[in-house]
PDB file of C-alpha atoms and ligand atoms in Angstrom:
ATOM      1  CA  MET A   1      79.929  36.384  19.457  1.00 97.00           C
ATOM      2  CA  LYS A   2      76.158  36.497  21.269  1.00 98.00           C
ATOM      3  CA  LEU A   3      73.077  36.532  18.995  1.00 98.00           C
ATOM      4  CA  TYR A   4      69.798  37.337  20.129  1.00 98.00           C
ATOM      5  CA  SER A   5      67.732  35.025  18.108  1.00 97.00           C
ATOM      6  CA  GLY A   6      64.093  34.550  17.492  1.00 95.00           C
ATOM      7  CA  PRO A   7      62.942  30.867  17.328  1.00 93.00           C
ATOM      8  CA  VAL A   8      60.652  31.285  14.445  1.00 93.00           C
ATOM      9  CA  SER A   9      62.475  34.792  12.829  1.00 94.00           C
ATOM     10  CA  MET A  10      63.194  34.556   9.296  1.00 96.00           C
ATOM     11  CA  PHE A  11      65.502  37.578   9.392  1.00 97.00           C
ATOM     12  CA  SER A  12      67.448  35.644  12.434  1.00 98.00           C
ATOM     13  CA  VAL A  13      67.260  32.686   9.929  1.00 98.00           C
ATOM     14  CA  LYS A  14      69.631  34.529   7.729  1.00 98.00           C
ATOM     15  CA  VAL A  15      72.231  35.105  10.405  1.00 98.00           C
ATOM     16  CA  LEU A  16      72.243  31.442  11.521  1.00 98.00           C
ATOM     17  CA  ILE A  17      72.730  30.360   7.571  1.00 98.00           C
ATOM     18  CA  ALA A  18      75.393  32.927   7.151  1.00 98.00           C
ATOM     19  CA  ALA A  19      77.238  32.168  10.137  1.00 98.00           C
ATOM     20  CA  ALA A  20      77.359  28.330   9.394  1.00 98.00           C
ATOM     21  CA  GLU A  21      78.441  28.729   6.212  1.00 98.00           C
ATOM     22  CA  LYS A  22      81.502  30.625   7.843  1.00 98.00           C
ATOM     23  CA  GLY A  23      82.104  28.310  10.348  1.00 98.00           C
ATOM     24  CA  ILE A  24      81.508  30.998  13.169  1.00 98.00           C
ATOM     25  CA  ARG A  25      80.482  29.639  16.243  1.00 97.00           C
ATOM     26  CA  LEU A  26      77.508  31.663  17.883  1.00 98.00           C
ATOM     27  CA  ASP A  27      76.148  31.847  21.023  1.00 98.00           C
ATOM     28  CA  VAL A  28      72.851  31.860  20.500  1.00 97.00           C
ATOM     29  CA  GLU A  29      69.945  32.742  22.848  1.00 97.00           C
ATOM     30  CA  ASN A  30      66.138  32.508  21.462  1.00 95.00           C
ATOM     31  CA  VAL A  31      64.253  35.055  22.872  1.00 95.00           C
ATOM     32  CA  PRO A  32      60.394  34.378  24.081  1.00 91.00           C
ATOM     33  CA  TYR A  33      57.843  34.039  21.132  1.00 88.00           C
ATOM     34  CA  GLN A  34      54.296  34.038  21.496  1.00 85.00           C
ATOM     35  CA  PRO A  35      54.034  30.809  19.711  1.00 71.00           C
ATOM     36  CA  ARG A  36      50.480  30.521  18.514  1.00 73.00           C
ATOM     37  CA  THR A  37      50.418  34.301  17.019  1.00 77.00           C
ATOM     38  CA  PHE A  38      54.435  33.976  16.075  1.00 79.00           C
ATOM     39  CA  THR A  39      55.223  37.401  17.698  1.00 85.00           C
ATOM     40  CA  TYR A  40      58.090  38.652  19.705  1.00 88.00           C
ATOM     41  CA  VAL A  41      57.343  39.024  23.300  1.00 91.00           C
ATOM     42  CA  GLY A  42      60.057  41.309  24.592  1.00 93.00           C
ATOM     43  CA  HIS A  43      63.698  40.406  26.037  1.00 96.00           C
ATOM     44  CA  PRO A  44      65.416  43.369  27.939  1.00 97.00           C
ATOM     45  CA  GLU A  45      68.401  42.998  26.004  1.00 97.00           C
ATOM     46  CA  VAL A  46      67.133  43.359  22.990  1.00 97.00           C
ATOM     47  CA  ASP A  47      64.562  46.335  23.611  1.00 97.00           C
ATOM     48  CA  ARG A  48      67.961  48.034  25.408  1.00 98.00           C
ATOM     49  CA  ILE A  49      70.030  47.622  21.836  1.00 98.00           C
ATOM     50  CA  ASN A  50      67.422  47.847  19.189  1.00 98.00           C
ATOM     51  CA  PRO A  51      64.983  50.684  19.398  1.00 97.00           C
ATOM     52  CA  LYS A  52      62.769  48.590  16.828  1.00 96.00           C
ATOM     53  CA  ARG A  53      62.274  46.052  19.550  1.00 96.00           C
ATOM     54  CA  GLN A  54      62.957  43.215  16.715  1.00 96.00           C
ATOM     55  CA  VAL A  55      65.773  40.528  16.650  1.00 97.00           C
ATOM     56  CA  PRO A  56      68.056  39.582  15.269  1.00 98.00           C
ATOM     57  CA  VAL A  57      70.472  41.265  17.741  1.00 98.00           C
ATOM     58  CA  LEU A  58      74.061  40.662  17.733  1.00 98.00           C
ATOM     59  CA  ILE A  59      76.631  41.286  20.380  1.00 98.00           C
ATOM     60  CA  ASP A  60      80.476  40.893  19.759  1.00 98.00           C
ATOM     61  CA  GLN A  61      82.846  41.925  22.745  1.00 97.00           C
ATOM     62  CA  GLY A  62      81.241  44.790  23.514  1.00 96.00           C
ATOM     63  CA  LEU A  63      79.989  46.031  19.855  1.00 98.00           C
ATOM     64  CA  GLU A  64      76.165  45.819  19.640  1.00 98.00           C
ATOM     65  CA  ILE A  65      74.021  45.748  16.495  1.00 98.00           C
ATOM     66  CA  PHE A  66      70.729  44.979  15.066  1.00 98.00           C
ATOM     67  CA  ASP A  67      69.342  44.108  11.468  1.00 98.00           C
ATOM     68  CA  SER A  68      69.981  41.054   9.331  1.00 98.00           C
ATOM     69  CA  THR A  69      71.872  42.644   6.970  1.00 98.00           C
ATOM     70  CA  LEU A  70      74.041  44.676   8.883  1.00 98.00           C
ATOM     71  CA  ILE A  71      74.708  41.556  10.992  1.00 98.00           C
ATOM     72  CA  CYS A  72      75.679  39.577   7.986  1.00 98.00           C
ATOM     73  CA  GLU A  73      77.715  42.946   6.510  1.00 98.00           C
ATOM     74  CA  TYR A  74      79.849  42.557   9.782  1.00 98.00           C
ATOM     75  CA  LEU A  75      80.191  38.649   9.664  1.00 98.00           C
ATOM     76  CA  GLU A  76      81.370  38.700   6.043  1.00 98.00           C
ATOM     77  CA  ASP A  77      84.173  41.988   7.281  1.00 98.00           C
ATOM     78  CA  VAL A  78      85.116  39.805  10.497  1.00 98.00           C
ATOM     79  CA  PHE A  79      85.359  36.084   8.836  1.00 98.00           C
ATOM     80  CA  PRO A  80      85.710  36.823   5.111  1.00 98.00           C
ATOM     81  CA  GLU A  81      85.972  33.286   4.288  1.00 98.00           C
ATOM     82  CA  PRO A  82      84.165  31.784   2.583  1.00 98.00           C
ATOM     83  CA  PRO A  83      82.979  35.070   0.880  1.00 98.00           C
ATOM     84  CA  LEU A  84      79.125  35.394   0.718  1.00 98.00           C
ATOM     85  CA  TRP A  85      78.915  38.195  -1.761  1.00 98.00           C
ATOM     86  CA  PRO A  86      80.359  37.623  -5.489  1.00 97.00           C
ATOM     87  CA  ALA A  87      83.567  39.381  -5.798  1.00 96.00           C
ATOM     88  CA  GLU A  88      83.099  40.963  -9.648  1.00 95.00           C
ATOM     89  CA  PRO A  89      81.054  44.506  -8.710  1.00 96.00           C
ATOM     90  CA  ARG A  90      78.149  44.005 -10.686  1.00 95.00           C
ATOM     91  CA  SER A  91      76.947  40.602  -9.515  1.00 95.00           C
ATOM     92  CA  ARG A  92      77.889  41.891  -6.170  1.00 97.00           C
ATOM     93  CA  ALA A  93      75.051  44.735  -6.719  1.00 97.00           C
ATOM     94  CA  ALA A  94      72.700  42.602  -8.688  1.00 97.00           C
ATOM     95  CA  ALA A  95      73.090  40.217  -5.110  1.00 98.00           C
ATOM     96  CA  ARG A  96      72.800  43.024  -2.963  1.00 98.00           C
ATOM     97  CA  LEU A  97      69.018  43.992  -4.799  1.00 98.00           C
ATOM     98  CA  VAL A  98      68.090  40.453  -4.505  1.00 98.00           C
ATOM     99  CA  GLU A  99      69.163  40.564  -0.898  1.00 98.00           C
ATOM    100  CA  LEU A 100      67.053  43.749  -0.547  1.00 98.00           C
ATOM    101  CA  LYS A 101      63.995  42.449  -2.596  1.00 98.00           C
ATOM    102  CA  ALA A 102      63.973  39.105  -0.526  1.00 98.00           C
ATOM    103  CA  ASP A 103      63.518  41.422   2.971  1.00 98.00           C
ATOM    104  CA  GLU A 104      61.673  44.035   1.677  1.00 98.00           C
ATOM    105  CA  VAL A 105      59.284  42.642  -1.248  1.00 98.00           C
ATOM    106  CA  TRP A 106      59.365  39.280  -0.986  1.00 98.00           C
ATOM    107  CA  PHE A 107      59.023  38.641   2.735  1.00 97.00           C
ATOM    108  CA  PRO A 108      56.184  40.915   3.119  1.00 96.00           C
ATOM    109  CA  LYS A 109      54.026  39.145   0.310  1.00 95.00           C
ATOM    110  CA  LEU A 110      55.120  35.532   1.919  1.00 95.00           C
ATOM    111  CA  ARG A 111      54.473  36.060   5.381  1.00 91.00           C
ATOM    112  CA  GLN A 112      50.489  37.118   5.283  1.00 89.00           C
ATOM    113  CA  LEU A 113      49.427  33.463   4.684  1.00 86.00           C
ATOM    114  CA  GLY A 114      50.395  32.913   8.026  1.00 82.00           C
ATOM    115  CA  GLN A 115      47.538  35.386   9.189  1.00 79.00           C
ATOM    116  CA  PHE A 116      45.042  32.727   7.607  1.00 77.00           C
ATOM    117  CA  VAL A 117      46.420  29.313   8.512  1.00 72.00           C
ATOM    118  CA  ARG A 118      42.995  28.693  10.531  1.00 70.00           C
ATOM    119  CA  ASP A 119      40.649  29.828   8.199  1.00 77.00           C
ATOM    120  CA  PRO A 120      42.146  28.815   4.868  1.00 75.00           C
ATOM    121  CA  SER A 121      38.253  29.628   2.838  1.00 81.00           C
ATOM    122  CA  SER A 122      38.232  33.164   3.469  1.00 84.00           C
ATOM    123  CA  ALA A 123      38.459  35.586   0.755  1.00 88.00           C
ATOM    124  CA  GLU A 124      41.262  37.309   2.517  1.00 87.00           C
ATOM    125  CA  ALA A 125      42.983  33.777   2.663  1.00 87.00           C
ATOM    126  CA  ALA A 126      42.938  33.343  -1.128  1.00 89.00           C
ATOM    127  CA  GLU A 127      44.461  36.958  -1.467  1.00 91.00           C
ATOM    128  CA  ALA A 128      47.043  36.052   0.843  1.00 92.00           C
ATOM    129  CA  LYS A 129      47.866  33.215  -1.373  1.00 92.00           C
ATOM    130  CA  ALA A 130      47.737  34.926  -4.441  1.00 93.00           C
ATOM    131  CA  LEU A 131      50.250  37.272  -3.369  1.00 94.00           C
ATOM    132  CA  ALA A 132      52.628  34.896  -1.810  1.00 95.00           C
ATOM    133  CA  LEU A 133      52.539  32.953  -5.375  1.00 95.00           C
ATOM    134  CA  GLU A 134      53.358  36.085  -6.978  1.00 96.00           C
ATOM    135  CA  ALA A 135      56.076  36.332  -4.813  1.00 97.00           C
ATOM    136  CA  TYR A 136      57.274  32.889  -5.642  1.00 97.00           C
ATOM    137  CA  ARG A 137      57.078  33.722  -9.350  1.00 98.00           C
ATOM    138  CA  GLU A 138      58.957  36.848  -8.910  1.00 98.00           C
ATOM    139  CA  MET A 139      61.579  34.773  -7.148  1.00 98.00           C
ATOM    140  CA  ASP A 140      61.697  32.300 -10.070  1.00 98.00           C
ATOM    141  CA  GLU A 141      62.023  34.791 -12.556  1.00 98.00           C
ATOM    142  CA  THR A 142      65.236  36.401 -10.835  1.00 98.00           C
ATOM    143  CA  LEU A 143      66.445  32.686 -10.412  1.00 98.00           C
ATOM    144  CA  GLY A 144      65.656  32.215 -14.062  1.00 98.00           C
ATOM    145  CA  GLU A 145      68.328  29.109 -15.466  1.00 97.00           C
ATOM    146  CA  ARG A 146      70.730  29.967 -12.664  1.00 97.00           C
ATOM    147  CA  THR A 147      72.027  27.973 -10.118  1.00 98.00           C
ATOM    148  CA  TRP A 148      71.910  30.615  -7.730  1.00 98.00           C
ATOM    149  CA  MET A 149      70.196  33.808  -7.542  1.00 97.00           C
ATOM    150  CA  ALA A 150      73.252  36.022  -8.530  1.00 96.00           C
ATOM    151  CA  GLY A 151      75.530  33.447 -10.489  1.00 93.00           C
ATOM    152  CA  VAL A 152      77.212  31.989  -6.987  1.00 97.00           C
ATOM    153  CA  PHE A 153      75.847  31.044  -3.916  1.00 98.00           C
ATOM    154  CA  SER A 154      75.633  34.245  -1.818  1.00 98.00           C
ATOM    155  CA  LEU A 155      73.624  36.016   0.974  1.00 98.00           C
ATOM    156  CA  ALA A 156      71.044  36.719  -2.045  1.00 98.00           C
ATOM    157  CA  ASP A 157      70.189  32.845  -1.752  1.00 98.00           C
ATOM    158  CA  ILE A 158      70.358  33.221   2.260  1.00 98.00           C
ATOM    159  CA  ALA A 159      67.909  36.005   2.245  1.00 98.00           C
ATOM    160  CA  ALA A 160      65.585  34.914  -0.493  1.00 98.00           C
ATOM    161  CA  TYR A 161      65.268  31.028   1.044  1.00 98.00           C
ATOM    162  CA  ALA A 162      64.497  32.748   4.524  1.00 98.00           C
ATOM    163  CA  ALA A 163      61.309  34.571   2.815  1.00 97.00           C
ATOM    164  CA  PHE A 164      60.536  31.456   0.601  1.00 97.00           C
ATOM    165  CA  LEU A 165      60.241  29.284   3.895  1.00 96.00           C
ATOM    166  CA  THR A 166      57.954  31.746   5.387  1.00 92.00           C
ATOM    167  CA  ALA A 167      55.184  30.923   3.017  1.00 92.00           C
ATOM    168  CA  TYR A 168      56.365  27.299   2.589  1.00 92.00           C
ATOM    169  CA  PHE A 169      56.005  26.784   6.135  1.00 90.00           C
ATOM    170  CA  PHE A 170      52.256  28.183   6.070  1.00 89.00           C
ATOM    171  CA  GLY A 171      51.706  25.369   3.249  1.00 89.00           C
ATOM    172  CA  LEU A 172      52.726  27.091   0.283  1.00 92.00           C
ATOM    173  CA  ARG A 173      54.568  24.688  -2.474  1.00 92.00           C
ATOM    174  CA  PRO A 174      56.590  26.071  -5.555  1.00 93.00           C
ATOM    175  CA  GLY A 175      54.768  23.128  -7.533  1.00 86.00           C
ATOM    176  CA  ASP A 176      54.199  24.752 -10.761  1.00 91.00           C
ATOM    177  CA  LEU A 177      57.647  26.606 -10.220  1.00 96.00           C
ATOM    178  CA  PRO A 178      60.147  23.402 -11.465  1.00 96.00           C
ATOM    179  CA  ARG A 179      63.450  26.259 -11.214  1.00 98.00           C
ATOM    180  CA  LEU A 180      62.188  27.234  -7.713  1.00 98.00           C
ATOM    181  CA  ALA A 181      61.585  23.803  -6.648  1.00 97.00           C
ATOM    182  CA  ALA A 182      64.962  22.805  -7.579  1.00 98.00           C
ATOM    183  CA  TRP A 183      66.677  25.583  -6.265  1.00 98.00           C
ATOM    184  CA  GLN A 184      65.201  24.788  -2.872  1.00 97.00           C
ATOM    185  CA  THR A 185      66.716  21.036  -3.004  1.00 97.00           C
ATOM    186  CA  ARG A 186      70.128  22.555  -3.721  1.00 98.00           C
ATOM    187  CA  MET A 187      69.563  25.253  -0.884  1.00 98.00           C
ATOM    188  CA  GLU A 188      68.404  22.400   1.778  1.00 98.00           C
ATOM    189  CA  SER A 189      71.186  20.044   0.640  1.00 98.00           C
ATOM    190  CA  ARG A 190      73.426  22.615   2.191  1.00 98.00           C
ATOM    191  CA  PRO A 191      73.993  21.291   6.188  1.00 98.00           C
ATOM    192  CA  SER A 192      73.856  25.139   7.264  1.00 98.00           C
ATOM    193  CA  VAL A 193      70.253  25.928   5.818  1.00 98.00           C
ATOM    194  CA  ARG A 194      68.935  22.181   6.722  1.00 98.00           C
ATOM    195  CA  ALA A 195      70.167  23.251  10.483  1.00 97.00           C
ATOM    196  CA  ALA A 196      68.425  26.452  10.463  1.00 97.00           C
ATOM    197  CA  ARG A 197      65.178  25.169   8.726  1.00 96.00           C
ATOM    198  CA  ASP A 198      65.297  21.860  11.395  1.00 97.00           C
ATOM    199  CA  GLY A 199      65.783  24.495  14.537  1.00 95.00           C
ATOM    200  CA  ILE A 200      62.605  26.164  13.437  1.00 94.00           C
ATOM    201  CA  LEU A 201      60.852  22.755  13.093  1.00 94.00           C
ATOM    202  CA  SER A 202      61.685  21.546  16.398  1.00 94.00           C
ATOM    203  CA  TYR A 203      60.832  24.584  18.168  1.00 92.00           C
ATOM    204  CA  LEU A 204      57.080  24.303  16.447  1.00 90.00           C
ATOM    205  CA  ALA A 205      57.452  20.555  17.447  1.00 92.00           C
ATOM    206  CA  GLU A 206      58.059  21.539  21.051  1.00 91.00           C
ATOM    207  CA  GLN A 207      55.465  23.726  21.213  1.00 89.00           C
ATOM    208  CA  ARG A 208      53.163  21.108  19.418  1.00 89.00           C
ATOM    209  CA  ILE A 209      52.111  23.694  16.851  1.00 85.00           C
ATOM    210  CA  ARG A 210      50.948  21.835  13.701  1.00 84.00           C
ATOM    211  CA  LEU A 211      51.949  23.005  10.354  1.00 82.00           C
ATOM    212  CA  PRO A 212      49.318  23.339   7.818  1.00 80.00           C
ATOM    213  CA  GLU A 213      49.075  20.250   5.265  1.00 79.00           C
ATOM    214  CA  PRO A 214      50.699  21.713   1.665  1.00 79.00           C
ATOM    215  CA  ALA A 215      47.945  23.689  -0.223  1.00 70.00           C
TER     216      ALA A 215
HETATM  217  N1  LIG B 301      65.077  44.521   9.444  1.00 95.19           N
HETATM  218  C1  LIG B 301      65.127  43.722  10.011  1.00 95.19           C
HETATM  219  C2  LIG B 301      63.688  43.112  10.577  1.00 95.19           C
HETATM  220  C3  LIG B 301      63.732  42.383  11.718  1.00 95.19           C
HETATM  221  C4  LIG B 301      62.343  41.733  11.864  1.00 95.19           C
HETATM  222  O1  LIG B 301      61.257  42.347  11.244  1.00 95.19           O
HETATM  223  N2  LIG B 301      62.201  40.911  13.146  1.00 95.19           N
HETATM  224  C5  LIG B 301      61.180  40.480  13.587  1.00 95.19           C
HETATM  225  C6  LIG B 301      61.192  38.811  13.810  1.00 95.19           C
HETATM  226  S1  LIG B 301      61.423  37.911  12.081  1.00 95.19           S
HETATM  227  C7  LIG B 301      60.856  40.843  14.760  1.00 95.19           C
HETATM  228  O2  LIG B 301      61.786  40.867  16.227  1.00 95.19           O
HETATM  229  N3  LIG B 301      59.620  41.202  14.970  1.00 95.19           N
HETATM  230  C8  LIG B 301      59.118  41.849  16.725  1.00 95.19           C
HETATM  231  C9  LIG B 301      58.369  42.911  16.275  1.00 95.19           C
HETATM  232  O3  LIG B 301      58.523  43.839  14.886  1.00 95.19           O
HETATM  233  O4  LIG B 301      57.642  43.269  17.513  1.00 95.19           O
HETATM  234  C10 LIG B 301      66.157  42.475   9.789  1.00 95.19           C
HETATM  235  O5  LIG B 301      66.585  42.421   8.926  1.00 95.19           O
HETATM  236  O6  LIG B 301      66.521  42.435  10.671  1.00 95.19           O
END
Protein backbone atom coordinates (compact mmCIF):
# COMPACT_ATOMS: atom_id res chain seq x y z
CA MET A 1 0.00 0.00 0.00
CA LYS A 2 1.29 3.41 -0.92
CA LEU A 3 0.48 6.43 1.25
CA TYR A 4 1.00 9.98 0.14
CA SER A 5 1.51 11.76 3.39
CA GLY A 6 2.27 15.28 4.57
CA PRO A 7 5.43 15.65 6.67
CA VAL A 8 3.50 17.72 9.25
CA SER A 9 -0.04 16.65 8.35
CA MET A 10 -2.14 15.70 11.35
CA PHE A 11 -4.56 13.85 9.08
CA SER A 12 -1.66 11.76 7.81
CA VAL A 13 -0.66 11.12 11.44
CA LYS A 14 -4.01 9.37 12.00
CA VAL A 15 -3.30 6.92 9.18
CA LEU A 16 0.32 6.36 10.24
CA ILE A 17 -0.70 5.53 13.81
CA ALA A 18 -3.60 3.28 12.76
CA ALA A 19 -1.39 1.37 10.30
CA ALA A 20 1.38 0.94 12.87
CA GLU A 21 -1.12 -0.32 15.47
CA LYS A 22 -2.19 -2.98 12.97
CA GLY A 23 1.35 -3.83 11.90
CA ILE A 24 0.68 -2.70 8.30
CA ARG A 25 3.80 -1.68 6.40
CA LEU A 26 3.01 1.32 4.24
CA ASP A 27 5.19 2.69 1.49
CA VAL A 28 5.06 6.32 2.65
CA GLU A 29 5.93 9.19 0.34
CA ASN A 30 6.04 12.63 1.90
CA VAL A 31 4.69 15.20 -0.52
CA PRO A 32 6.41 18.61 -0.78
CA TYR A 33 5.43 21.12 1.87
CA GLN A 34 6.26 24.77 2.29
CA PRO A 35 7.94 24.35 5.66
CA ARG A 36 7.66 27.93 6.91
CA THR A 37 3.90 28.08 6.46
CA PHE A 38 3.23 24.34 6.88
CA THR A 39 1.27 24.29 3.62
CA TYR A 40 0.97 21.66 0.94
CA VAL A 41 2.76 22.65 -2.25
CA GLY A 42 1.31 20.10 -4.69
CA HIS A 43 1.99 16.61 -6.05
CA PRO A 44 0.76 15.24 -9.40
CA GLU A 45 -0.58 11.96 -7.99
CA VAL A 46 -2.34 13.57 -5.02
CA ASP A 47 -3.87 16.24 -7.23
CA ARG A 48 -5.02 13.63 -9.77
CA ILE A 49 -6.65 11.40 -7.15
CA ASN A 50 -8.01 13.95 -4.70
CA PRO A 51 -9.95 16.87 -6.22
CA LYS A 52 -9.57 18.59 -2.84
CA ARG A 53 -5.75 18.51 -3.33
CA GLN A 54 -5.13 17.24 0.17
CA VAL A 55 -3.17 14.47 1.84
CA PRO A 56 -3.41 11.70 2.94
CA VAL A 57 -4.08 9.63 -0.19
CA LEU A 58 -3.83 5.83 -0.26
CA ILE A 59 -3.28 3.54 -3.24
CA ASP A 60 -3.75 -0.20 -2.85
CA GLN A 61 -3.54 -2.34 -5.99
CA GLY A 62 -5.49 0.06 -8.17
CA LEU A 63 -7.79 1.31 -5.43
CA GLU A 64 -7.24 5.04 -4.93
CA ILE A 65 -8.84 6.72 -1.94
CA PHE A 66 -8.47 9.90 0.06
CA ASP A 67 -9.59 11.33 3.41
CA SER A 68 -7.99 10.02 6.61
CA THR A 69 -11.29 8.70 8.01
CA LEU A 70 -12.07 6.70 4.87
CA ILE A 71 -8.51 5.39 4.69
CA CYS A 72 -8.65 4.26 8.32
CA GLU A 73 -11.99 2.54 7.63
CA TYR A 74 -10.42 0.68 4.73
CA LEU A 75 -7.44 -0.42 6.85
CA GLU A 76 -9.90 -1.63 9.50
CA ASP A 77 -11.84 -3.66 6.90
CA VAL A 78 -8.76 -5.23 5.36
CA PHE A 79 -6.84 -5.76 8.62
CA PRO A 80 -9.48 -6.19 11.33
CA GLU A 81 -6.93 -7.11 14.01
CA PRO A 82 -6.39 -5.47 16.39
CA PRO A 83 -9.75 -3.67 16.08
CA LEU A 84 -9.58 0.10 16.31
CA TRP A 85 -13.27 0.59 16.98
CA PRO A 86 -15.15 -0.69 20.05
CA ALA A 87 -17.26 -3.78 19.29
CA GLU A 88 -20.42 -2.71 21.13
CA PRO A 89 -22.65 -0.52 18.86
CA ARG A 90 -23.26 2.33 21.32
CA SER A 91 -19.59 2.59 22.27
CA ARG A 92 -18.69 2.38 18.60
CA ALA A 93 -21.07 5.22 17.77
CA ALA A 94 -19.61 7.28 20.62
CA ALA A 95 -16.08 6.59 19.37
CA ARG A 96 -17.02 7.62 15.83
CA LEU A 97 -18.49 10.85 17.17
CA VAL A 98 -15.27 11.66 19.03
CA GLU A 99 -13.30 10.95 15.85
CA LEU A 100 -15.55 13.33 13.91
CA LYS A 101 -15.24 16.00 16.61
CA ALA A 102 -11.47 15.66 16.65
CA ASP A 103 -11.25 16.30 12.90
CA GLU A 104 -13.99 18.87 12.47
CA VAL A 105 -14.41 20.68 15.78
CA TRP A 106 -11.20 20.42 17.83
CA PHE A 107 -8.62 20.44 15.03
CA PRO A 108 -9.90 23.74 13.52
CA LYS A 109 -9.76 25.36 16.98
CA LEU A 110 -6.29 23.99 17.73
CA ARG A 111 -4.56 24.70 14.44
CA GLN A 112 -5.14 28.47 14.50
CA LEU A 113 -2.43 28.89 17.09
CA GLY A 114 0.11 28.18 14.35
CA GLN A 115 -0.71 31.40 12.53
CA PHE A 116 0.51 33.51 15.43
CA VAL A 117 3.69 31.67 16.39
CA ARG A 118 5.81 34.59 15.25
CA ASP A 119 3.66 37.21 16.96
CA PRO A 120 2.45 35.67 20.21
CA SER A 121 1.75 39.05 21.87
CA SER A 122 -1.03 40.12 19.44
CA ALA A 123 -4.72 40.19 20.37
CA GLU A 124 -5.38 37.61 17.62
CA ALA A 125 -2.82 35.29 19.20
CA ALA A 126 -4.57 35.59 22.56
CA GLU A 127 -7.90 34.78 20.88
CA ALA A 128 -6.39 31.75 19.12
CA LYS A 129 -4.90 30.54 22.40
CA ALA A 130 -8.26 30.87 24.17
CA LEU A 131 -9.92 28.87 21.40
CA ALA A 132 -7.26 26.17 21.54
CA LEU A 133 -7.60 25.95 25.33
CA GLU A 134 -11.35 25.58 24.87
CA ALA A 135 -10.69 22.59 22.60
CA TYR A 136 -8.27 21.07 25.17
CA ARG A 137 -10.98 21.49 27.83
CA GLU A 138 -13.59 19.84 25.60
CA MET A 139 -11.21 16.94 25.01
CA ASP A 140 -10.59 16.65 28.74
CA GLU A 141 -14.34 16.59 29.46
CA THR A 142 -14.92 13.98 26.77
CA LEU A 143 -12.21 11.82 28.31
CA GLY A 144 -13.55 12.32 31.83
CA GLU A 145 -12.22 9.63 34.18
CA ARG A 146 -11.76 7.09 31.38
CA THR A 147 -8.42 5.74 30.25
CA TRP A 148 -9.33 6.17 26.58
CA MET A 149 -11.76 8.54 24.85
CA ALA A 150 -14.38 5.86 24.15
CA GLY A 151 -13.53 3.33 26.86
CA VAL A 152 -11.14 1.16 24.85
CA PHE A 153 -8.23 2.45 22.79
CA SER A 154 -9.66 3.39 19.39
CA LEU A 155 -9.51 5.69 16.40
CA ALA A 156 -11.20 8.24 18.64
CA ASP A 157 -7.94 8.49 20.63
CA ILE A 158 -5.84 8.48 17.47
CA ALA A 159 -7.80 11.35 15.89
CA ALA A 160 -7.95 13.28 19.17
CA TYR A 161 -4.18 12.90 19.60
CA ALA A 162 -3.51 14.16 16.07
CA ALA A 163 -5.62 17.26 16.80
CA PHE A 164 -4.03 17.68 20.25
CA LEU A 165 -0.54 17.59 18.77
CA THR A 166 -1.28 20.54 16.49
CA ALA A 167 -1.50 22.96 19.40
CA TYR A 168 1.08 21.07 21.48
CA PHE A 169 3.70 21.68 18.80
CA PHE A 170 2.79 25.37 18.90
CA GLY A 171 3.57 25.50 22.60
CA LEU A 172 0.19 24.82 24.25
CA ARG A 173 0.35 22.48 27.25
CA PRO A 174 -2.55 20.77 29.02
CA GLY A 175 -1.04 22.00 32.31
CA ASP A 176 -4.20 22.51 34.37
CA LEU A 177 -5.94 19.52 32.78
CA PRO A 178 -4.22 16.57 34.49
CA ARG A 179 -6.55 13.96 32.99
CA LEU A 180 -5.70 15.12 29.47
CA ALA A 181 -2.00 15.32 30.34
CA ALA A 182 -2.08 11.74 31.68
CA TRP A 183 -3.87 10.61 28.50
CA GLN A 184 -1.12 12.24 26.43
CA THR A 185 1.47 10.24 28.41
CA ARG A 186 -0.53 7.04 27.86
CA MET A 187 -0.79 7.77 24.15
CA GLU A 188 2.94 8.46 23.88
CA SER A 189 3.78 5.20 25.64
CA ARG A 190 2.56 3.46 22.46
CA PRO A 191 5.34 2.91 19.88
CA SER A 192 2.91 3.72 17.02
CA VAL A 193 2.21 7.16 18.48
CA ARG A 194 5.84 7.94 19.32
CA ALA A 195 6.94 7.00 15.79
CA ALA A 196 4.39 9.35 14.19
CA ARG A 197 5.23 12.20 16.57
CA ASP A 198 8.99 11.71 16.16
CA GLY A 199 8.61 11.64 12.36
CA ILE A 200 7.25 15.19 12.52
CA LEU A 201 9.93 16.30 14.96
CA SER A 202 12.67 14.91 12.67
CA TYR A 203 11.21 16.73 9.69
CA LEU A 204 11.09 20.02 11.62
CA ALA A 205 14.68 19.49 12.81
CA GLU A 206 15.84 18.74 9.22
CA GLN A 207 14.16 21.95 8.07
CA ARG A 208 15.75 23.78 11.02
CA ILE A 209 12.34 24.90 12.25
CA ARG A 210 12.40 25.62 15.96
CA LEU A 211 9.21 25.00 17.86
CA PRO A 212 7.99 27.76 20.18
CA GLU A 213 8.66 27.48 23.90
CA PRO A 214 5.73 26.09 25.93
CA ALA A 215 3.27 28.89 26.73
N1 LIG B 1 -10.78 15.59 5.81
C1 LIG B 1 -9.47 15.41 5.25
C2 LIG B 1 -8.61 16.63 5.56
C3 LIG B 1 -7.24 16.55 4.90
C4 LIG B 1 -6.44 17.82 5.03
O1 LIG B 1 -6.93 18.90 5.43
N2 LIG B 1 -5.17 17.71 4.68
C5 LIG B 1 -4.27 18.85 4.73
C6 LIG B 1 -3.00 18.46 5.40
S1 LIG B 1 -3.20 18.22 7.14
C7 LIG B 1 -3.91 19.26 3.33
O2 LIG B 1 -3.50 18.44 2.53
N3 LIG B 1 -4.09 20.53 3.02
C8 LIG B 1 -3.70 21.06 1.73
C9 LIG B 1 -4.66 22.07 1.25
O3 LIG B 1 -5.79 22.13 1.74
O4 LIG B 1 -4.22 22.80 0.35
C10 LIG B 1 -8.84 14.13 5.82
O5 LIG B 1 -9.27 13.67 6.88
O6 LIG B 1 -7.96 13.55 5.17
